Amino acid sequence: MKINLKHSNISSPKGIYLLLLTLVLSNFACADRSSKESLTSSKKKYALVIHGGAGTIKKENMTEAQEAAYTKKIQEALDAGFQVLENGGHAEIAVQQAINILENSPLFNAGKGAVFNHKGQQEMDASIMDGRTLNSGAVAGIRHIKNPINAAILVKDSTRHVLLSGQGAEDFAKLHGLEMVDSSYFYSERRYQSLLRAQGKEQALIQKKSTNIELIDNHQYGTVGCVALDQNGNIVAGTSTGGMTNKKYGRIGDSPIIGAGNYANNASCGVSCTGTGEYFIRTLAAHQVSNLILLNNFSLKEAVRQVIHQDIDSLGGTGGMIALDKNGNMAWDFNTEGMYRGFKSAHGDNIIEMYNE
Ligand code: ASP
């Protein structure tokens, strides 16, 4: 605010009063401007981080065409989610849109292209968590819901429950008009061949009378996850997966288990995991990252590193995670050869990586 002294007669009491009034008002204007500036800078923190699974992802095993296809799809998901955040939309919509793109692509082990279980079926798990309310929703063992993350959101918003499984989850989704598909929609030849290979290895172990059959780790990952921080400081985390190739007996992994494969809390951070789910359940990996920040004063990077390279690693687990904290800091880490991942932020970051660089 400019102070115009031209018309003020400061020699009269009225003039002095007017000058004081002008000074007070100008102070208000400055305070107002600086509070707007800090609001704008807090709005500038919005960001989105994505993973497309961790595992044996090595440059020497990838063709240029495969690398380009993964990069293109991850960029598409980043752009879709980021556009929501840029327009002031809620973090949950950003997460949903990004994950839907990955679920609809056969490149990833979620939705179309999910891995096969021991019986040759595709059974999928997904979860979502809202960091402001800690409300959560999840589905497990579903076979006909086109976009499992949408079912997780529906469970969060339309039930008193957190996790619905199997037929019940499918009936509920159908009743609420979610898109249902024939199980053949999810088929991909590549994943079916992975199942045959995994079962071949399993047979060989059975013949050798190995006791380690349940622990065959074939590194066929590809789970997808997304964490977003919106302009209002809301953090949402979502994860969607077909689980692990050749899984059996109604096995449910970490992805639909709140605190294990997925967690969000506006006071700390949001986390989405990928890897051998049993280890992420045993360590409550995603929640542990938040705990280390809140209780042990760890930075986001330190917390993610500790969970992957100490907690998970020391038990023999493999995988990785992505995380975003309330200040817009991002961290990702993994103890496998690679992890598909991407990050886009209001500060101009736009990173896509897949190898252990
Ligand atoms: N964590 C998933 C599960 O165990 C698999 C993965 O991320 O690749 O079901």
Coordinates of C-alpha atoms and ligand atoms in Angstrom, one line a residue:
M1 CA 0.0 0.0 0.0
K2 CA 1.3 3.4 -1.0
I3 CA 1.0 6.2 1.6
N4 CA -0.1 9.5 0.0
L5 CA 0.9 12.4 2.2
K6 CA -0.1 15.0 -0.3
H7 CA -3.5 15.6 1.1
S8 CA -2.8 15.1 4.8
N9 CA -2.3 18.1 6.9
I10 CA 0.0 16.6 9.6
S11 CA 0.1 19.8 11.6
S12 CA -3.6 19.5 12.6
P13 CA -4.9 16.8 15.1
K14 CA -7.1 15.5 12.3
G15 CA -4.1 15.3 10.0
I16 CA -2.1 13.3 12.6
Y17 CA -5.1 11.0 13.2
L18 CA -5.4 10.4 9.4
L19 CA -1.7 9.7 9.2
L20 CA -1.8 7.2 12.0
L21 CA -4.9 5.5 10.5
T22 CA -3.1 5.2 7.1
L23 CA 0.0 3.7 8.8
V24 CA -2.2 1.2 10.7
L25 CA -4.0 0.2 7.5
S26 CA -0.8 -0.1 5.6
N27 CA 0.5 -2.5 8.3
F28 CA -2.6 -4.6 8.0
A29 CA -2.0 -4.7 4.2
C30 CA 1.6 -5.9 4.8
A31 CA 0.4 -8.6 7.3
D32 CA -2.3 -9.6 4.9
R33 CA 0.1 -9.9 2.0
S34 CA 2.7 -11.9 4.0
S35 CA 0.0 -14.3 5.3
K36 CA -1.1 -14.7 1.6
E37 CA 2.4 -15.4 0.7
S38 CA 2.9 -18.1 3.3
L39 CA -0.4 -19.6 2.1
T40 CA 0.8 -19.6 -1.4
S41 CA 4.1 -21.2 -0.4
S42 CA 2.2 -23.9 1.5
K43 CA 0.1 -24.4 -1.5
K44 CA 3.2 -24.9 -3.6
K45 CA 4.1 -28.1 -1.7
Y46 CA 1.6 -30.3 -3.6
A47 CA 3.2 -33.4 -5.1
L48 CA 2.5 -36.9 -6.2
V49 CA 4.7 -40.0 -6.1
I50 CA 4.0 -43.4 -7.8
H51 CA 5.5 -46.9 -7.8
G52 CA 4.9 -49.7 -10.2
G53 CA 6.4 -52.5 -8.2
A54 CA 9.9 -53.6 -7.2
G55 CA 11.9 -56.6 -8.3
T56 CA 14.4 -57.8 -10.8
I57 CA 14.3 -54.7 -13.0
K58 CA 17.7 -54.4 -14.7
K59 CA 18.7 -52.3 -17.6
E60 CA 20.3 -55.3 -19.3
N61 CA 17.0 -57.2 -19.2
M62 CA 14.9 -54.4 -20.7
T63 CA 14.5 -53.6 -24.4
E64 CA 14.3 -50.0 -25.4
A65 CA 10.6 -50.5 -26.3
Q66 CA 9.8 -52.0 -22.9
E67 CA 11.6 -49.1 -21.1
A68 CA 9.7 -46.6 -23.2
A69 CA 6.4 -48.3 -22.5
Y70 CA 6.9 -48.2 -18.7
T71 CA 8.1 -44.6 -18.8
K72 CA 5.1 -43.5 -20.9
K73 CA 2.6 -45.2 -18.6
I74 CA 4.2 -43.8 -15.4
Q75 CA 4.3 -40.3 -17.0
E76 CA 0.6 -40.6 -17.9
A77 CA -0.3 -41.6 -14.4
L78 CA 1.9 -38.8 -12.9
D79 CA 0.3 -36.2 -15.2
A80 CA -3.2 -37.3 -14.5
G81 CA -2.8 -37.2 -10.7
F82 CA -0.8 -34.0 -10.8
Q83 CA -3.4 -32.2 -12.9
V84 CA -5.9 -32.9 -10.1
L85 CA -3.6 -31.4 -7.5
E86 CA -2.7 -28.4 -9.7
N87 CA -6.4 -27.6 -10.1
G88 CA -6.8 -27.7 -6.3
G89 CA -8.5 -31.1 -6.2
H90 CA -8.3 -33.5 -3.3
A91 CA -5.4 -35.9 -2.9
E92 CA -7.7 -38.9 -3.0
I93 CA -8.9 -38.1 -6.5
A94 CA -5.3 -37.7 -7.7
V95 CA -4.4 -41.1 -6.2
Q96 CA -7.5 -42.7 -7.7
Q97 CA -6.9 -41.3 -11.2
A98 CA -3.2 -42.2 -11.2
I99 CA -3.8 -45.8 -9.9
N100 CA -6.7 -46.4 -12.4
I101 CA -4.3 -45.7 -15.3
L102 CA -1.8 -48.2 -13.9
E103 CA -4.6 -50.8 -13.1
N104 CA -5.8 -50.5 -16.7
S105 CA -2.4 -51.2 -18.1
P106 CA -1.2 -54.8 -18.5
L107 CA 2.3 -53.7 -17.7
F108 CA 1.6 -53.7 -14.0
N109 CA 0.5 -56.4 -11.5
A110 CA -2.8 -54.7 -10.6
G111 CA -6.1 -54.9 -12.4
K112 CA -5.5 -55.9 -16.0
G113 CA -2.3 -57.9 -16.0
A114 CA -2.5 -59.0 -12.4
V115 CA -0.5 -62.1 -11.5
F116 CA -2.0 -65.6 -11.3
N117 CA -2.5 -67.5 -8.1
H118 CA -1.8 -71.3 -7.6
K119 CA -5.1 -72.2 -9.2
G120 CA -4.6 -70.0 -12.2
Q121 CA -6.9 -67.3 -11.0
Q122 CA -6.3 -63.6 -10.6
E123 CA -7.3 -62.4 -7.1
M124 CA -6.6 -58.8 -6.3
D125 CA -6.2 -56.6 -3.2
A126 CA -6.3 -52.8 -2.8
S127 CA -6.5 -50.2 -0.1
I128 CA -6.8 -46.4 0.4
M129 CA -6.1 -44.2 3.4
D130 CA -7.1 -40.6 4.1
G131 CA -4.4 -38.9 6.2
R132 CA -6.7 -36.2 7.6
T133 CA -9.4 -38.5 9.1
L134 CA -7.4 -41.8 9.1
N135 CA -10.5 -43.3 7.4
S136 CA -9.5 -46.3 5.3
G137 CA -11.0 -48.8 2.9
A138 CA -9.7 -52.0 1.5
V139 CA -10.7 -55.1 -0.6
A140 CA -9.0 -58.4 -0.8
G141 CA -9.3 -61.5 -3.0
I142 CA -11.6 -59.9 -5.6
R143 CA -11.8 -61.3 -9.1
H144 CA -14.4 -59.2 -11.1
I145 CA -14.1 -55.5 -10.1
K146 CA -12.3 -53.7 -12.9
N147 CA -10.6 -51.2 -10.7
P148 CA -9.9 -52.6 -7.3
I149 CA -8.8 -49.1 -5.9
N150 CA -12.3 -47.8 -6.6
A151 CA -13.8 -50.6 -4.5
A152 CA -11.4 -49.7 -1.7
I153 CA -12.6 -46.1 -1.8
L154 CA -16.2 -47.3 -1.8
V155 CA -15.6 -49.4 1.3
K156 CA -14.1 -46.4 3.0
D157 CA -16.9 -44.0 2.1
S158 CA -20.0 -46.3 2.2
T159 CA -19.5 -48.8 5.1
R160 CA -18.6 -48.9 8.8
H161 CA -15.8 -51.3 7.9
V162 CA -12.2 -51.1 6.7
L163 CA -11.7 -54.4 4.8
L164 CA -14.2 -56.4 2.7
S165 CA -13.1 -59.6 1.0
G166 CA -14.0 -62.1 -1.8
Q167 CA -17.6 -62.5 -2.8
G168 CA -18.9 -60.1 -0.2
A169 CA -16.7 -57.3 -1.5
E170 CA -17.8 -58.1 -5.1
D171 CA -21.5 -58.1 -4.2
F172 CA -21.1 -54.8 -2.5
A173 CA -19.3 -53.2 -5.4
K174 CA -21.9 -54.5 -7.9
L175 CA -24.7 -53.1 -5.7
H176 CA -23.0 -49.7 -5.8
G177 CA -22.6 -49.7 -9.5
L178 CA -18.8 -50.2 -9.8
E179 CA -17.7 -51.6 -13.2
M180 CA -17.6 -55.4 -13.1
V181 CA -15.8 -57.5 -15.7
D182 CA -15.4 -61.1 -16.6
S183 CA -12.3 -62.6 -15.1
S184 CA -10.9 -63.0 -18.6
Y185 CA -10.5 -59.2 -18.8
F186 CA -7.5 -59.5 -16.4
Y187 CA -5.7 -62.2 -18.4
S188 CA -2.2 -61.5 -19.8
E189 CA -0.1 -64.2 -21.5
R190 CA 3.1 -62.9 -19.9
R191 CA 1.7 -63.3 -16.3
Y192 CA 0.4 -66.8 -17.2
Q193 CA 3.8 -67.8 -18.4
S194 CA 5.3 -66.5 -15.1
L195 CA 2.8 -68.8 -13.2
L196 CA 3.9 -71.8 -15.3
R197 CA 7.6 -71.0 -14.5
A198 CA 6.9 -70.5 -10.8
Q199 CA 5.1 -73.8 -10.7
G200 CA 7.9 -75.6 -12.5
K201 CA 10.4 -74.3 -9.9
E202 CA 8.0 -75.4 -7.2
Q203 CA 7.7 -78.9 -8.7
A204 CA 11.5 -79.2 -8.8
L205 CA 11.7 -78.3 -5.1
I206 CA 9.0 -80.8 -4.2
Q207 CA 10.9 -83.5 -6.0
K208 CA 14.1 -82.5 -4.1
K209 CA 12.0 -82.7 -0.9
S210 CA 12.9 -79.1 -0.1
T211 CA 11.2 -77.6 2.9
N212 CA 11.4 -74.1 1.5
I213 CA 8.6 -74.3 -1.1
E214 CA 6.5 -71.5 0.4
L215 CA 9.3 -69.1 0.2
I216 CA 10.0 -69.2 -3.6
D217 CA 10.7 -65.6 -4.4
N218 CA 10.3 -65.2 -8.1
H219 CA 10.5 -61.4 -8.1
Q220 CA 7.4 -61.1 -10.3
Y221 CA 6.3 -57.8 -8.7
G222 CA 4.5 -54.9 -10.3
T223 CA 2.1 -53.8 -7.6
V224 CA 1.1 -50.2 -8.0
G225 CA 0.9 -47.4 -5.4
C226 CA 0.5 -43.7 -5.2
V227 CA 0.9 -41.1 -2.4
A228 CA -0.4 -37.5 -3.0
L229 CA -0.2 -34.3 -1.0
D230 CA -2.8 -31.7 -2.0
Q231 CA -2.9 -27.9 -1.7
N232 CA -4.8 -28.2 1.6
G233 CA -2.2 -30.4 3.2
N234 CA -4.1 -33.6 2.8
I235 CA -2.1 -36.8 2.3
V236 CA -3.7 -39.9 0.7
A237 CA -2.0 -43.2 0.0
G238 CA -3.3 -46.0 -2.2
T239 CA -2.0 -49.4 -3.2
S240 CA -3.4 -52.0 -5.7
T241 CA -2.0 -55.4 -6.5
G242 CA -2.6 -58.9 -7.9
G243 CA -0.4 -60.2 -5.1
M244 CA 2.3 -62.7 -5.7
T245 CA 2.6 -65.2 -8.5
N246 CA 1.5 -68.8 -7.4
K247 CA 0.1 -67.6 -4.1
K248 CA -2.3 -70.0 -2.5
Y249 CA -5.0 -70.8 0.0
G250 CA -6.8 -67.4 -0.2
R251 CA -3.6 -65.7 0.7
I252 CA -3.9 -61.9 1.4
G253 CA -0.8 -59.8 1.2
D254 CA 0.2 -56.5 2.8
S255 CA -1.4 -54.2 0.2
P256 CA -4.9 -54.2 1.7
I257 CA -3.6 -54.2 5.3
I258 CA -3.7 -50.7 6.6
G259 CA -0.3 -49.9 8.3
A260 CA 1.5 -52.7 6.5
G261 CA 1.4 -52.0 2.7
N262 CA -0.3 -48.6 2.9
Y263 CA -0.6 -45.8 5.4
A264 CA -1.4 -42.0 5.5
N265 CA -1.4 -39.5 8.3
N266 CA -1.5 -35.7 7.7
A267 CA 0.7 -35.3 10.8
S268 CA 3.5 -37.2 9.3
C269 CA 3.5 -38.8 5.9
G270 CA 1.9 -41.2 3.4
V271 CA 3.5 -44.5 2.4
S272 CA 2.8 -47.2 -0.2
C273 CA 4.8 -50.4 -0.3
T274 CA 5.6 -53.2 -2.7
G275 CA 7.5 -56.5 -2.2
T276 CA 7.1 -59.8 -0.4
G277 CA 4.0 -58.8 1.5
E278 CA 4.4 -61.2 4.5
Y279 CA 7.5 -59.2 5.6
F280 CA 5.7 -55.9 5.3
I281 CA 2.8 -57.2 7.4
R282 CA 5.2 -58.5 10.1
T283 CA 7.0 -55.2 10.4
L284 CA 3.9 -53.0 9.9
A285 CA 6.2 -51.3 7.4
A286 CA 4.1 -48.3 6.2
H287 CA 3.0 -47.4 9.7
Q288 CA 6.5 -47.8 11.0
V289 CA 7.8 -45.1 8.7
S290 CA 5.2 -42.7 10.3
N291 CA 6.1 -43.8 13.8
L292 CA 9.8 -43.2 13.3
I293 CA 9.0 -39.6 12.1
L294 CA 6.5 -38.9 14.9
L295 CA 8.2 -40.7 17.8
N296 CA 11.9 -40.8 16.9
N297 CA 12.3 -37.5 15.0
F298 CA 13.6 -39.3 11.9
S299 CA 13.5 -37.5 8.6
L300 CA 11.3 -39.1 5.9
K301 CA 14.4 -40.4 4.1
E302 CA 15.9 -41.9 7.3
A303 CA 12.6 -43.6 8.2
V304 CA 12.1 -45.2 4.8
R305 CA 15.7 -46.3 4.7
Q306 CA 15.5 -47.8 8.2
V307 CA 12.4 -49.8 7.4
I308 CA 13.6 -51.2 4.1
H309 CA 17.2 -51.8 4.8
Q310 CA 17.0 -52.8 8.5
D311 CA 13.5 -54.0 9.5
I312 CA 12.5 -55.7 6.2
D313 CA 16.0 -56.7 5.1
S314 CA 17.0 -58.3 8.4
L315 CA 14.0 -60.7 8.2
G316 CA 14.9 -61.7 4.7
G317 CA 12.1 -59.6 3.0
T318 CA 12.5 -57.8 -0.3
G319 CA 10.8 -54.9 -1.9
G320 CA 10.5 -51.1 -1.6
M321 CA 8.3 -48.2 -0.8
I322 CA 7.5 -44.6 -1.8
A323 CA 6.6 -41.9 0.7
L324 CA 5.7 -38.2 0.9
D325 CA 5.7 -36.2 4.0
K326 CA 3.5 -33.2 5.1
N327 CA 6.1 -30.8 3.9
G328 CA 6.2 -32.2 0.4
N329 CA 9.5 -34.1 0.9
M330 CA 9.6 -37.3 -1.1
A331 CA 11.5 -40.5 -0.4
W332 CA 11.7 -43.9 -2.1
D333 CA 13.9 -46.9 -1.4
F334 CA 14.2 -50.6 -2.2
N335 CA 16.5 -53.6 -1.6
T336 CA 15.7 -55.2 -4.9
E337 CA 17.5 -54.6 -8.3
G338 CA 14.9 -52.0 -9.2
M339 CA 11.6 -50.4 -8.6
Y340 CA 9.4 -48.5 -11.2
R341 CA 8.8 -45.1 -9.7
G342 CA 7.9 -41.5 -10.6
F343 CA 7.6 -38.2 -8.8
K344 CA 6.0 -34.9 -9.8
S345 CA 5.8 -31.8 -7.7
A346 CA 4.8 -28.1 -7.7
H347 CA 8.4 -27.3 -7.4
G348 CA 8.9 -28.6 -11.0
D349 CA 10.2 -32.1 -10.2
N350 CA 9.3 -34.7 -12.9
I351 CA 11.4 -37.8 -12.3
I352 CA 10.9 -41.3 -13.6
E353 CA 13.3 -44.0 -12.7
M354 CA 13.3 -47.8 -12.6
Y355 CA 16.8 -49.2 -12.0
N356 CA 19.1 -49.1 -9.0
E357 CA 20.8 -45.9 -10.1
Ligands
ASP1 N1 3.2 -56.7 -1.8 C1 2.4 -57.5 -2.7 C2 1.9 -58.7 -2.0 O1 2.6 -59.3 -1.2 C3 3.2 -57.9 -3.9 C4 4.0 -56.9 -4.5 O2 4.1 -55.8 -4.1 O3 4.7 -57.2 -5.5 O4 0.8 -59.1 -2.2

